[in-house]
Coordinates of C-alpha atoms in Angstrom, one line a residue:
Chain A
M1 CA 0.1 0.0 -0.2
S2 CA 1.3 3.4 -0.8
S3 CA 2.3 5.5 2.2
S4 CA 1.8 8.8 0.1
T5 CA -1.8 7.7 -0.7
K6 CA -2.5 7.4 3.2
A7 CA -0.8 10.6 4.0
E8 CA -2.9 12.4 1.2
I9 CA -6.2 10.9 2.5
R10 CA -5.0 11.8 5.9
V11 CA -4.5 15.2 5.3
F12 CA -7.9 15.5 3.4
I13 CA -9.7 14.2 6.5
I14 CA -8.0 16.5 9.1
E15 CA -8.4 19.6 6.7
N16 CA -12.2 18.7 6.0
F17 CA -13.4 16.8 9.0
L18 CA -11.5 18.0 11.7
F19 CA -11.0 21.6 11.2
G20 CA -7.2 21.2 10.5
D21 CA -6.8 19.9 14.0
E22 CA -3.7 17.4 13.5
T23 CA -3.8 16.3 17.1
Q24 CA -7.2 14.7 16.3
A25 CA -5.8 12.9 13.5
P26 CA -7.2 9.0 13.4
G27 CA -4.9 6.2 13.1
D28 CA -4.9 4.1 9.9
E29 CA -7.2 1.7 11.5
V30 CA -9.8 3.9 13.5
S31 CA -13.4 3.8 12.2
L32 CA -14.3 7.0 10.8
I33 CA -18.0 6.2 11.1
E34 CA -18.0 4.9 14.6
N35 CA -16.0 7.9 15.8
D36 CA -18.4 10.1 14.2
I37 CA -15.6 11.8 12.0
V38 CA -17.4 11.1 8.8
D39 CA -21.2 11.2 8.0
S40 CA -23.5 11.0 5.0
T41 CA -22.3 14.3 3.7
G42 CA -18.7 13.2 4.3
I43 CA -18.9 10.1 2.3
L44 CA -20.1 12.1 -0.5
E45 CA -17.1 14.5 0.0
L46 CA -14.6 11.5 0.4
V47 CA -16.0 9.8 -3.1
A48 CA -15.7 13.2 -4.7
Y49 CA -12.3 13.9 -3.5
L50 CA -11.0 10.5 -4.5
E51 CA -12.5 10.8 -7.9
E52 CA -11.0 14.2 -8.6
H53 CA -7.7 13.9 -6.7
F54 CA -6.7 10.5 -7.8
G55 CA -8.6 10.2 -11.1
I56 CA -10.3 7.2 -10.3
A57 CA -14.0 6.3 -10.9
I58 CA -16.1 4.7 -8.1
A59 CA -19.0 2.6 -8.5
D60 CA -22.1 2.7 -6.3
P61 CA -21.4 -0.9 -4.9
E62 CA -17.9 0.4 -3.9
I63 CA -19.1 2.7 -1.5
V64 CA -19.2 0.4 1.4
P65 CA -17.6 0.3 4.8
E66 CA -15.2 -2.4 3.4
N67 CA -13.6 0.7 1.3
F68 CA -14.4 3.6 3.4
D69 CA -14.4 3.2 6.9
N70 CA -10.9 3.9 7.9
I71 CA -7.7 5.6 6.3
A72 CA -6.1 2.1 5.6
R73 CA -9.0 0.9 3.7
L74 CA -9.5 4.1 1.8
A75 CA -5.8 4.0 0.8
A76 CA -5.8 0.1 -0.2
F77 CA -9.0 0.8 -2.1
T78 CA -7.6 3.7 -4.0
D79 CA -4.3 2.1 -4.5
G80 CA -6.1 -1.1 -6.0
K81 CA -8.1 1.2 -8.3
L82 CA -4.9 2.9 -9.5
R83 CA -3.0 -0.2 -10.2
H84 CA -6.0 -1.5 -12.0
G85 CA -6.2 1.5 -14.0
L86 CA -2.4 1.2 -14.9
A87 CA -2.8 -2.4 -15.8
A88 CA -5.6 -1.6 -18.1
K89 CA -3.6 1.0 -19.7
A90 CA -0.7 -1.2 -20.2
S91 CA -2.7 -4.0 -21.7
Chain B
M1 CA -23.7 -7.0 0.5
S2 CA -25.8 -4.0 0.7
E3 CA -27.3 -2.7 -2.4
I4 CA -29.2 0.1 -4.2
R5 CA -31.9 -1.2 -6.3
P6 CA -35.2 0.1 -7.9
L7 CA -38.4 -0.1 -5.6
D8 CA -40.5 -3.1 -5.9
L9 CA -43.9 -3.8 -5.1
Q10 CA -42.9 -6.3 -2.1
D11 CA -40.6 -3.4 -0.4
V12 CA -43.5 -1.1 0.0
P13 CA -44.9 -2.3 3.5
Q14 CA -41.2 -1.8 4.9
V15 CA -41.0 1.8 3.3
A16 CA -44.4 2.6 4.7
S17 CA -43.2 1.5 8.1
M18 CA -39.9 3.6 7.8
F19 CA -42.1 6.5 6.4
M20 CA -44.0 6.6 9.8
R21 CA -40.9 5.9 12.0
V22 CA -38.4 8.3 10.2
L23 CA -40.6 11.2 8.9
R24 CA -44.0 11.1 10.7
K25 CA -42.5 9.9 14.2
E26 CA -45.4 7.7 14.7
P27 CA -44.1 4.2 15.2
G28 CA -46.6 1.2 14.6
T29 CA -47.9 -0.5 11.6
P30 CA -48.5 1.4 8.8
S31 CA -52.3 1.6 7.6
S32 CA -53.0 -0.3 4.4
G33 CA -54.0 2.9 3.1
L34 CA -50.3 4.4 3.3
V35 CA -49.3 1.1 1.8
D36 CA -51.6 1.7 -1.0
Y37 CA -50.8 5.2 -1.7
L38 CA -47.1 5.0 -1.8
S39 CA -47.4 2.0 -4.1
R40 CA -49.4 4.3 -6.4
I41 CA -47.4 7.4 -6.2
F42 CA -43.8 5.7 -6.2
L43 CA -44.7 2.7 -8.6
E44 CA -47.2 4.1 -10.9
P45 CA -46.7 8.0 -10.7
P46 CA -48.3 10.6 -13.1
G47 CA -46.0 11.0 -15.9
H48 CA -44.5 7.3 -15.4
D49 CA -41.0 6.9 -16.9
P50 CA -39.6 3.2 -16.7
E51 CA -36.3 4.5 -16.5
I52 CA -36.8 7.2 -13.8
V53 CA -37.6 5.3 -10.6
S54 CA -37.7 5.3 -7.0
Q55 CA -34.8 3.3 -5.3
V56 CA -34.3 1.4 -1.9
H57 CA -31.2 0.5 0.0
V58 CA -31.1 -2.9 1.1
R59 CA -28.9 -4.2 3.9
D60 CA -27.1 -7.5 3.6
D61 CA -29.8 -9.2 5.5
G62 CA -32.6 -8.2 2.8
S63 CA -34.2 -5.6 5.0
V64 CA -34.9 -2.1 3.8
S65 CA -33.1 0.6 5.3
G66 CA -33.2 3.6 2.8
F67 CA -35.4 5.0 0.3
I68 CA -35.7 7.7 -2.2
G69 CA -39.1 8.4 -3.8
V70 CA -38.8 9.7 -7.3
I71 CA -41.5 11.3 -9.4
P72 CA -40.9 11.7 -13.0
L73 CA -41.8 15.2 -14.5
A74 CA -41.6 16.1 -18.2
L75 CA -40.4 19.8 -18.7
T76 CA -40.0 22.0 -21.6
L77 CA -37.6 24.7 -22.0
E78 CA -38.6 27.0 -25.0
D79 CA -39.7 23.9 -27.0
R80 CA -36.9 21.6 -25.9
P81 CA -38.2 18.7 -24.1
L82 CA -36.5 17.8 -20.8
R83 CA -36.6 14.8 -18.4
A84 CA -36.8 15.9 -14.9
A85 CA -37.0 13.7 -11.5
I86 CA -38.3 15.1 -8.4
A87 CA -36.8 13.6 -5.3
S88 CA -39.8 13.3 -3.1
T89 CA -39.5 11.1 0.2
Y90 CA -35.8 10.4 1.2
M91 CA -35.3 8.9 4.4
V92 CA -32.7 6.5 5.9
E93 CA -33.2 4.3 9.0
D94 CA -30.3 4.7 11.4
H95 CA -28.7 7.1 9.0
E96 CA -25.9 8.2 12.0
S97 CA -24.7 4.5 12.0
D98 CA -24.8 3.9 8.4
P99 CA -24.2 7.0 6.7
F100 CA -23.3 5.1 3.4
A101 CA -27.1 4.4 2.6
G102 CA -28.1 8.0 2.5
A103 CA -25.1 8.9 0.4
R104 CA -25.5 6.3 -1.9
L105 CA -29.2 6.8 -2.2
L106 CA -28.7 10.7 -3.6
R107 CA -25.9 9.9 -5.6
G108 CA -27.4 7.0 -7.5
F109 CA -30.3 9.3 -8.0
L110 CA -28.3 12.2 -9.2
A111 CA -26.6 9.8 -11.7
G112 CA -29.8 8.7 -13.3
P113 CA -31.0 9.6 -16.9
Q114 CA -33.0 12.6 -16.1
D115 CA -31.9 16.0 -17.5
I116 CA -32.7 17.9 -14.2
S117 CA -33.0 16.5 -10.5
L118 CA -35.3 18.6 -8.3
T119 CA -36.2 18.5 -4.7
E120 CA -38.5 21.0 -2.8
T121 CA -38.4 19.5 0.6
A122 CA -34.8 19.0 1.6
N123 CA -34.0 19.4 5.0
D124 CA -30.9 20.9 6.5
I125 CA -28.9 17.4 6.1
S126 CA -30.3 16.7 2.8
T127 CA -29.4 20.4 1.6
T128 CA -25.8 20.0 2.6
M129 CA -25.6 16.5 0.7
W130 CA -27.2 18.0 -2.6
R131 CA -24.6 21.0 -2.1
K132 CA -21.7 18.6 -1.9
M133 CA -23.3 16.9 -5.2
R134 CA -22.9 20.4 -6.8
G135 CA -26.7 20.9 -6.4
T136 CA -27.9 24.7 -6.6
V137 CA -30.0 25.6 -3.6
L138 CA -32.7 28.1 -4.9
A139 CA -33.2 30.9 -2.5
D140 CA -36.3 32.4 -4.1
Y141 CA -38.1 29.2 -4.2
S142 CA -37.0 28.0 -0.7
L143 CA -38.6 30.5 1.4
E144 CA -41.8 29.6 3.5
W145 CA -44.1 33.0 3.4
L146 CA -46.5 33.6 6.3
R147 CA -49.1 36.1 6.6
V148 CA -50.8 36.7 10.0
I149 CA -54.5 37.4 9.6
R150 CA -55.7 37.1 13.4
P151 CA -52.8 37.3 15.7
A152 CA -54.3 36.1 18.9
A153 CA -55.6 33.0 17.0
F154 CA -52.2 32.7 15.3
M155 CA -50.2 32.7 18.7
I156 CA -52.5 30.1 20.0
E157 CA -52.0 28.1 17.0
A158 CA -48.4 28.2 17.3
A159 CA -48.7 27.2 20.8
A160 CA -50.6 24.3 19.7
R161 CA -47.7 22.9 17.8
A162 CA -46.3 22.2 21.4
T163 CA -49.5 21.0 22.9
R164 CA -53.1 20.9 21.5
L165 CA -54.3 22.0 24.9
A166 CA -53.6 25.3 24.0
R167 CA -56.7 25.1 21.6
L168 CA -58.6 25.5 24.9
A169 CA -58.1 29.1 25.0
S170 CA -59.3 29.8 21.3
P171 CA -62.7 31.4 22.9
L172 CA -60.2 34.0 24.3
A173 CA -58.7 34.8 21.1
R174 CA -61.8 36.2 19.3
P175 CA -62.4 39.4 21.1
F176 CA -58.6 40.1 21.2
D177 CA -58.5 39.6 17.2
A178 CA -61.5 41.6 16.9
L179 CA -60.3 44.7 18.7
I180 CA -56.8 44.6 16.8
R181 CA -58.4 44.1 13.4
R182 CA -60.6 47.2 13.9
S183 CA -57.6 49.1 13.0
P184 CA -57.5 49.3 8.9
D185 CA -53.8 49.7 8.9
E186 CA -52.5 48.8 5.5
A187 CA -48.8 48.7 6.9
A188 CA -49.8 46.3 9.8
W189 CA -47.8 42.9 9.5
S190 CA -49.4 41.9 12.8
H191 CA -52.9 41.4 11.2
L192 CA -55.0 41.8 8.4
S193 CA -57.9 44.3 8.7
P194 CA -61.1 43.5 6.5
A195 CA -61.4 47.0 5.8
V196 CA -58.0 46.7 3.9
H197 CA -59.8 45.0 1.1
G198 CA -62.6 47.5 0.3
N199 CA -64.0 47.0 -2.9
R200 CA -60.7 46.7 -4.8
L201 CA -60.9 42.9 -4.9
L202 CA -61.4 41.2 -8.3
P203 CA -64.1 38.7 -8.3
G204 CA -63.3 35.1 -7.6
A205 CA -65.2 31.7 -8.1
D206 CA -64.7 28.1 -6.8
I207 CA -63.1 25.6 -9.5
D208 CA -63.7 22.1 -10.5
D209 CA -60.8 19.6 -11.1
D210 CA -61.0 20.3 -15.1
E211 CA -61.1 24.1 -14.6
A212 CA -58.0 23.7 -12.0
A213 CA -56.1 21.7 -14.7
W214 CA -56.9 23.9 -17.3
L215 CA -55.6 27.2 -15.4
L216 CA -52.6 25.4 -13.9
R217 CA -51.6 24.7 -17.6
H218 CA -52.7 28.3 -18.9
F219 CA -50.8 30.3 -16.0
S220 CA -47.7 28.3 -16.1
S221 CA -47.1 28.5 -19.9
D222 CA -45.8 31.9 -19.2
F223 CA -42.6 30.5 -17.8
P224 CA -39.8 29.6 -20.2
M225 CA -39.0 26.5 -18.1
R226 CA -42.3 24.7 -17.5
P227 CA -43.9 21.1 -17.2
A228 CA -45.0 19.4 -20.2
W229 CA -47.8 17.4 -18.6
K230 CA -49.8 15.2 -20.3
E231 CA -53.5 15.8 -19.9
E232 CA -54.2 12.5 -18.2
D233 CA -51.5 13.0 -15.7
L234 CA -52.3 16.6 -14.8
A235 CA -55.9 15.5 -14.2
A236 CA -54.5 12.7 -12.0
M237 CA -52.2 15.0 -10.0
V238 CA -55.4 17.6 -9.4
V239 CA -57.5 14.5 -8.1
H240 CA -54.4 13.7 -5.7
S241 CA -54.2 17.3 -4.4
R242 CA -57.9 17.3 -3.3
S243 CA -57.3 15.8 0.0
K244 CA -54.9 17.3 2.7
P245 CA -56.8 16.7 6.2
N246 CA -53.7 17.8 8.1
Y247 CA -53.8 21.3 6.7
G248 CA -57.7 21.5 6.5
S249 CA -60.5 21.9 3.8
M250 CA -59.4 22.6 0.2
V251 CA -60.1 26.2 -1.0
R252 CA -59.6 26.3 -4.8
R253 CA -60.5 29.1 -6.5
K254 CA -59.8 31.5 -9.7
V255 CA -59.7 35.0 -9.7
S256 CA -60.9 37.1 -12.6
S257 CA -60.9 40.5 -14.2
R258 CA -63.8 42.7 -14.1
S259 CA -64.5 41.6 -17.6
G260 CA -64.4 38.0 -16.7
S261 CA -61.2 36.7 -18.0
P262 CA -59.2 34.6 -15.6
V263 CA -56.1 36.4 -14.2
G264 CA -54.9 33.7 -11.5
M265 CA -55.7 30.8 -9.4
F266 CA -54.9 29.9 -5.9
L267 CA -55.3 26.6 -3.8
Y268 CA -54.8 26.5 -0.1
Y269 CA -56.1 24.3 2.8
G270 CA -57.1 25.3 6.1
N271 CA -59.9 25.7 8.7
K272 CA -61.5 28.6 10.9
A273 CA -58.8 29.7 13.5
R274 CA -56.0 27.6 12.0
I275 CA -53.1 28.4 9.9
G276 CA -54.0 27.4 6.4
R277 CA -51.2 26.1 3.8
A278 CA -51.1 27.4 0.2
I279 CA -49.7 25.1 -2.2
Q280 CA -50.2 26.8 -5.4
I281 CA -50.8 30.5 -6.5
L282 CA -50.7 31.5 -10.2
A283 CA -51.2 34.8 -11.7
A284 CA -50.9 36.3 -15.1
P285 CA -48.1 38.9 -15.5
G286 CA -49.1 42.1 -13.6
H287 CA -52.0 40.6 -11.6
E288 CA -49.8 38.7 -8.8
G289 CA -50.9 41.4 -6.2
A290 CA -54.5 41.1 -7.1
V291 CA -54.3 37.3 -6.9
I292 CA -52.7 37.7 -3.4
D293 CA -55.3 40.1 -2.1
A294 CA -58.1 37.9 -3.3
M295 CA -56.7 34.7 -1.7
L296 CA -55.9 36.6 1.8
A297 CA -59.4 38.1 1.8
D298 CA -60.8 34.6 1.1
A299 CA -58.8 33.3 3.8
D300 CA -60.0 36.1 6.2
Q301 CA -63.4 35.5 5.5
R302 CA -63.2 31.9 6.3
G303 CA -61.8 32.7 9.6
L304 CA -58.2 31.7 9.3
A305 CA -55.7 32.8 11.7
A306 CA -52.9 32.9 9.2
L307 CA -51.7 31.5 5.9
R308 CA -48.5 30.0 4.8
G309 CA -46.9 28.8 1.7
R310 CA -43.7 28.3 -0.5
T311 CA -42.4 31.3 -2.5
Q312 CA -42.1 31.6 -6.2
P313 CA -40.0 34.3 -7.5
A314 CA -42.7 35.5 -9.7
L315 CA -44.6 36.3 -6.7
L316 CA -42.1 37.7 -4.4
N317 CA -42.4 41.7 -5.5
A318 CA -46.0 41.4 -4.8
M319 CA -45.6 40.0 -1.6
L320 CA -43.1 42.6 -0.7
G321 CA -45.5 45.4 -0.1
R322 CA -48.1 43.2 1.6
R323 CA -46.4 42.6 4.9
F324 CA -45.5 38.9 4.7
S325 CA -42.9 37.5 6.8
F326 CA -40.3 34.9 5.3
V327 CA -38.5 32.1 6.8
H328 CA -36.5 29.0 5.7
S329 CA -37.8 25.7 6.6
A330 CA -36.8 23.4 3.5
S331 CA -34.8 23.8 0.4
S332 CA -35.8 23.7 -3.3
I333 CA -32.7 22.4 -5.1
V334 CA -31.8 21.7 -8.7
H335 CA -29.0 19.6 -10.1
A336 CA -27.9 19.1 -13.8
R337 CA -24.9 17.7 -15.4
D338 CA -25.6 20.5 -18.3
T339 CA -25.3 23.6 -15.9
S340 CA -27.0 25.9 -18.4
L341 CA -30.3 24.1 -17.5
V342 CA -29.8 25.4 -14.0
A343 CA -30.0 29.0 -15.5
P344 CA -33.6 29.5 -15.8
F345 CA -34.1 28.1 -12.0
R346 CA -31.6 30.7 -10.9
S347 CA -33.2 33.6 -12.7
G348 CA -36.8 32.5 -11.6
Q349 CA -37.8 31.7 -15.0
A350 CA -38.8 28.2 -14.1
F351 CA -42.0 27.1 -12.7
F352 CA -41.3 25.2 -9.8
N353 CA -42.7 24.0 -6.4
G354 CA -46.2 23.1 -6.1
F355 CA -47.6 21.4 -9.1
A356 CA -44.1 21.1 -10.6
G357 CA -43.0 19.5 -7.4
E358 CA -44.4 17.1 -4.8
S359 CA -46.7 19.3 -2.9
W360 CA -49.7 18.1 -4.8
T361 CA -49.2 14.6 -3.4
R362 CA -51.1 13.5 -0.2
L363 CA -47.7 12.7 1.2
I364 CA -47.7 16.4 2.2
G365 CA -50.6 17.3 4.5
G366 CA -52.3 14.0 3.9
R367 CA -53.6 11.3 6.3
F368 CA -53.8 7.5 5.8
D369 CA -56.0 6.0 8.6

């Protein structure tokens, strides 16, 4: 998993959901939902951010806790999408 | 895995239960009347379009936990046919513990085949979500207007929202209102005096379903962006709009010029000493004030405490001089991938809200005993 993807997502979360307060930054495995960091509006913001910032397309069935509940999952999901995109281009 | 899929007839009882719990805050088994109505309005709505459909969010265990009710609306913009979809009932069970359901429902709705997506009943949470999806909140269509007619009766009705016992004080309100309303002060925002109307009022008359449909089409044709209702669809919508017992009896009238030609119409619901709700006011250009005056005089004559409704940009100027109050309670929002289609809404050139929305349905003000 790319550490830069994680870092970029973490910065986005701190800036947009935690008012820039780095002391509140969640750990990689901390649930963004259970800790009330992200709500329905936040999910939409996260989807828009990943699509625009990383240039990936996210299908509706992919917007689930398995991909969005914490920073590690978000980064793994994003990296997987990026790898898939590169593989598709190479072939 | 959870999924978003089109509403099916078998889902409707679960949707009805959620409607009672989430929106009406009345837990319990939904009536068969509600189940039937939701089936009709969301599976076979007027203007039915097989591609523009209501959606449910289904959990892993097969239970329905979210719903977005969709009503199709054919529009026309200067002879260009457009497909619109109105997001009506939008609800999610336990949205705090499962924020994905609401996000996916709205995202799925906005990605639909329609040219224009609309809502006229977005609460604060929904409004924020629409904004994040680049929806445009239309301030001129999103204000709730209020005109107080009998201030003491109005205060009792306001208190009755907290406890119905407040209505026991209604007899006390009458002498106060009679005293206050003696003053024929046109500038008073606190009350409406019968003397204000004088003999300036244009003549009016009750209208039946057919004439209401004709007048709706006639007056909405002044808007560059307007519904392109099929005759049978508009007729069905007018029938739906007859019953709003939570708001009161229906009052549906046209206003005519002295020569007898119609210059406007209004539709409101209300009972004596209560706050009435207008869902549609339409006027020929230049006659907005006369139609509003006729409506207020009618509500006054029927003994209403006040009248409220949703703003339309075409009526705002006329309302400014007539001591209306304005507050925001729910938002009217438009979203279109082709942003040029948003322009008529921003500039007030679109006929939206009321019959070009969801207010005509029994979901607003209806009762399903």
